[in-house]
Coordinates of C-alpha atoms in Angstrom, one line a residue:
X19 CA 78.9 126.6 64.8
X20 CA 81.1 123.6 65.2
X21 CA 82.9 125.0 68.2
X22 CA 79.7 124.5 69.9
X23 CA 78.1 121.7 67.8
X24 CA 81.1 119.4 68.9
X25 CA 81.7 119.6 72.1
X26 CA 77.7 119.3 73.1
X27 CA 77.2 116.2 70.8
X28 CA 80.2 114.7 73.0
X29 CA 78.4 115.6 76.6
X30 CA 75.6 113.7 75.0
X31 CA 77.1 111.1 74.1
X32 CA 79.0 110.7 77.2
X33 CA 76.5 111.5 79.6
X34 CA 74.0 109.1 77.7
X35 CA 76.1 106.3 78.1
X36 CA 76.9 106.8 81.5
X37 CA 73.4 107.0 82.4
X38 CA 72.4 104.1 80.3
X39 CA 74.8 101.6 81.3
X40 CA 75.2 102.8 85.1
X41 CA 71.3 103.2 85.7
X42 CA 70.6 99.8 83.5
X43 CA 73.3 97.8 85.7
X44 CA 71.3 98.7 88.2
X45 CA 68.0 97.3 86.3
X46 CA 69.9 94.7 85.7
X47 CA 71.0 93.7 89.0
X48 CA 67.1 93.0 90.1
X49 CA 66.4 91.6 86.9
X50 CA 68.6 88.9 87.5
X51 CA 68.1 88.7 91.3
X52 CA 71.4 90.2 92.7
X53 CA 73.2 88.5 89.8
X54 CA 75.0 91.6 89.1
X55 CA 75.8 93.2 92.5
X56 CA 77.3 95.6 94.2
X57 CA 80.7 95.2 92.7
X58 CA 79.2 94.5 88.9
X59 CA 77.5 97.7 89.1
X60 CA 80.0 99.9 90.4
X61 CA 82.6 98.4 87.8
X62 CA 80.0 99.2 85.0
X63 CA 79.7 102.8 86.5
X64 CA 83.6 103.2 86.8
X65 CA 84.2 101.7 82.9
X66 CA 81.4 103.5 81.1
X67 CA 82.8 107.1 82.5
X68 CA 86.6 105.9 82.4
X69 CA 85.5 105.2 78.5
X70 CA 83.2 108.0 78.0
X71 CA 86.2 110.5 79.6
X72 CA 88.6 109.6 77.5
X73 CA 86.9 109.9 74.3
X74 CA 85.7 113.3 75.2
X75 CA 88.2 115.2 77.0
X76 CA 89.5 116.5 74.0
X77 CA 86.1 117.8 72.4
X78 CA 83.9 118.8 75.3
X79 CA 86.4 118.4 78.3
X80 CA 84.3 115.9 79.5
X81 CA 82.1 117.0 82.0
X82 CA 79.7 114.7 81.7
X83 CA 78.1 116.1 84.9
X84 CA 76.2 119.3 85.8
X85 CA 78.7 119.5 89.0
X86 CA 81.5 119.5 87.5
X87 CA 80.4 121.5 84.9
X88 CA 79.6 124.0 87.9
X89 CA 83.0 123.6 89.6
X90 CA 84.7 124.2 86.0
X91 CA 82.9 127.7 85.5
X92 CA 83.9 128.6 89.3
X93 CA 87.5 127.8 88.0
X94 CA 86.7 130.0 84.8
X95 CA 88.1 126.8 82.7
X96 CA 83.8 127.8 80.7
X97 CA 82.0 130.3 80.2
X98 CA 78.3 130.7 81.5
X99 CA 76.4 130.6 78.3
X100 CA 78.5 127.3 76.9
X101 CA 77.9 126.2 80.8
X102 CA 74.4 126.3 80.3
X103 CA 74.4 124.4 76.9
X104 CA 76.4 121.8 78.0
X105 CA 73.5 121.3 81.2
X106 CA 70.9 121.5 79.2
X107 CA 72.5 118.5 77.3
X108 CA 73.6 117.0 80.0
X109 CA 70.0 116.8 81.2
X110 CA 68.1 116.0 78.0
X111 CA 70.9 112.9 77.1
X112 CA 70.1 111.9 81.2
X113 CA 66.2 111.7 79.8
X114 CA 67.2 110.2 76.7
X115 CA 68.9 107.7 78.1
X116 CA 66.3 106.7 80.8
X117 CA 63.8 106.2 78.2
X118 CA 65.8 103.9 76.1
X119 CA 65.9 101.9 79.0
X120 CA 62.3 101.5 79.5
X121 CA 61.7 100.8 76.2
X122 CA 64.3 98.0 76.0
X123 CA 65.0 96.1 79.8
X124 CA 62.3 93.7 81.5
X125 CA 59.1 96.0 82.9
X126 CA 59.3 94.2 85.8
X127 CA 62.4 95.2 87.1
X128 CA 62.5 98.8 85.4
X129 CA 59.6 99.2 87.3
X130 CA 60.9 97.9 90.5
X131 CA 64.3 99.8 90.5
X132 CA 62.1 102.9 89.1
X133 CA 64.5 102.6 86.2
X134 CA 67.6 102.9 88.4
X135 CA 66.8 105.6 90.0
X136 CA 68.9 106.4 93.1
X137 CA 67.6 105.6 96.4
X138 CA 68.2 106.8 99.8
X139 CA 68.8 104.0 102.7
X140 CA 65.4 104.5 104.9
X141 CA 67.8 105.0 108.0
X142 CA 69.7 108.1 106.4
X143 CA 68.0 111.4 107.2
X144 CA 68.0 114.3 103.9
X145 CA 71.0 115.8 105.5
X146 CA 73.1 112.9 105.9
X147 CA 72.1 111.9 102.3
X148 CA 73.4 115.0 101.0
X149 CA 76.2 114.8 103.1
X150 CA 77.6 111.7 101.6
X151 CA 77.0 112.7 98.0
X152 CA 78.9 116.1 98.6
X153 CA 81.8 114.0 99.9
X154 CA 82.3 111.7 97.8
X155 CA 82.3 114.6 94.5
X156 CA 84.6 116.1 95.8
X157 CA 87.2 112.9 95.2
X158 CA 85.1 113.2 91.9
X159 CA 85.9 116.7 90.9
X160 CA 89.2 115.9 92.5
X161 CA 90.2 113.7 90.3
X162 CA 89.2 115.9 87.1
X163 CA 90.8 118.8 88.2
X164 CA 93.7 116.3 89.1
X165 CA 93.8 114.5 85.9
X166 CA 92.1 116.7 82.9
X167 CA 92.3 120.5 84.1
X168 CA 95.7 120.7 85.3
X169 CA 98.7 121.1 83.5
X170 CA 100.4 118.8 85.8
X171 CA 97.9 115.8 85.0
X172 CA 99.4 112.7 84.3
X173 CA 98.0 111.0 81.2
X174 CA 95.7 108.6 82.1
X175 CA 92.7 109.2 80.6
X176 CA 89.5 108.5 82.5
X177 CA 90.6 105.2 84.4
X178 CA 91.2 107.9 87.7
X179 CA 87.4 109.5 87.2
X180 CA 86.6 105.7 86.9
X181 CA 88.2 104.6 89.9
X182 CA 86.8 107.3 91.4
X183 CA 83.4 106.2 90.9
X184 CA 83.9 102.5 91.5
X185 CA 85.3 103.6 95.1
X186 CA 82.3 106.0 95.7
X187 CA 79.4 103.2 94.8
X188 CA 81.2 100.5 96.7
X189 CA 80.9 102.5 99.9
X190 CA 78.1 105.4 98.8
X191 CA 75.6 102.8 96.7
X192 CA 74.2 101.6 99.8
X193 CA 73.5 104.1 101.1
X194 CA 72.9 106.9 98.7
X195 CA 73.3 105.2 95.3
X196 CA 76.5 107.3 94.7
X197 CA 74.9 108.9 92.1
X198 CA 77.7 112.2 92.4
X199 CA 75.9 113.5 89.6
X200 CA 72.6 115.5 89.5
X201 CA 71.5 114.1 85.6
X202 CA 72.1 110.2 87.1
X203 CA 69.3 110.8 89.1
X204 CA 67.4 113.0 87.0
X205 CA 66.8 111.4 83.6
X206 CA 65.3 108.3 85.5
X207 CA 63.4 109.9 88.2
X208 CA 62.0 111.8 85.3
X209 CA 60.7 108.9 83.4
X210 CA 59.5 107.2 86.3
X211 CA 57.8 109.5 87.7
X212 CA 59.5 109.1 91.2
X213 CA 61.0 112.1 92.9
X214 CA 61.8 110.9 96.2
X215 CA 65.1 112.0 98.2
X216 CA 65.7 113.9 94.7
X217 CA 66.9 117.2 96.1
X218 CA 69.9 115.6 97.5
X219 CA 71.2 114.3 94.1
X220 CA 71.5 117.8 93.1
X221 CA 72.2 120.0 96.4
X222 CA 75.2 117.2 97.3
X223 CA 77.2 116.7 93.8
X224 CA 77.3 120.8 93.8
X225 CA 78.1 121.4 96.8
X226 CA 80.9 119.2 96.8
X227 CA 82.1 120.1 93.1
X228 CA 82.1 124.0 94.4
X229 CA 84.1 122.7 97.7
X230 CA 86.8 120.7 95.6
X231 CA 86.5 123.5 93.1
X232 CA 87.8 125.8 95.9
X233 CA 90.3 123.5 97.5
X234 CA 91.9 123.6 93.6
X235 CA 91.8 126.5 92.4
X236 CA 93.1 128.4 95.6
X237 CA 95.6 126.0 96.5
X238 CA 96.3 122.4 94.2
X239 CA 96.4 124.2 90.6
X240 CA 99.6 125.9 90.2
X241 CA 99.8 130.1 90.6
X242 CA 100.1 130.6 86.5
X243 CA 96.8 128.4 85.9
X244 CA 94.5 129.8 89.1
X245 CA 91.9 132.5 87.5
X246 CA 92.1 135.9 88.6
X247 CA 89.1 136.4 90.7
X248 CA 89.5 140.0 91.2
X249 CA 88.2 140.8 87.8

């Protein structure tokens, strides 16, 4: 039981923290009338999972993400039925998270950023929204196939998923929100009630995690550590 206790209470922890602190930067950044910005939010984003990674790579792997937790079952790095635990906690700590926030931030400007919910720029069609969120996960999943999965990863901890994300929402947040992760958008959309542009915070981060999932495991991992697909 504690194989699978572990490593779930770490995707909670790590995807409720991301989600509270990258969602309540957001909150925040209305709250105090652009006092946080573009760059404060996008370093909050890029410490929380930089944090978050490195004190859970070693329980849970840190997936943190319902992508990459897709692109690591292509890659045969988990199983299905521990995939589908560690989603359904990814999602429920995305909730949790979302209404701890609501409870705790100013009303107004929960209400106003729909508890930092990601939003699509009005002059971006559905297409090129999910376009840019597939894009940019795959320098996401990149970078934990790079850094965590391989055997070749250089020991650096999270700071390369971080930097990844701080990169992503500098150039993605205005346009997409650079969520790259299905549960970023999901626990707030959830507790506010606000749907809008939501299919493209899922159909984009997977998309992407499958296409960098591909690029690595038939090509950037080395031969010994690709899974046998023939099986």
């Amino acid at each position: 039981m504690n194989r699978t206790v572990r490593p779930l209470a770490a995707e909670f922890l790590g995807t409720f923290g991301l989600v509270f602190v990258g969602a309540g930067a957001v909150v925040m950044d209305t709250a105090t009338g652009g006092g946080v910005g573009l760059i404060g939010v996008a370093l909050a984003n890029a410490m929380v999972i930089a944090v978050m990674v490195t004190a859970t790579m070693n329980i849970s792997g840190a997936h943190i993400n319902p992508a990459v937790t897709v692109a690591l079952l292509f890659a045969k790095q988990i199983d299905v039925k521990m995939a589908g635990l560690y989603i359904a906690t990814q999602l429920l700590a995305g909730v949790a998270a979302a209404f701890l926030l609501q409870a705790v931030l100013p009303p107004l400007a929960t209400d106003a950023t729909n508890l930092g919910t990601p939003r699509i720029a009005g002059d971006l069609t559905m297409l090129q929204a999910i376009t840019i969120e597939a894009t940019l996960t795959v320098f996401l999943v990149s970078a934990v196939f790079g850094t965590v999965v391989s055997p070749e990863a250089p020991r650096v901890g999270g700071f390369a998923i971080g930097m990844v994300l701080l990169f992503a929402i500098l150039v993605g947040g205005p346009l997409t929100g650079a969520a790259l992760n299905p549960v970023r958008a999901f626990g707030p959309a959830l507790v506010a009630q606000n749907w809008e542009g939501h299919m493209a915070y899922w159909v984009g981060p997977i998309a992407g995690a499958l296409v960098a999932a591909v690029v690595w495991v038939t090509v950037l991992l080395p031969k010994k550590e690709r899974p046998d697909r023939s099986a």
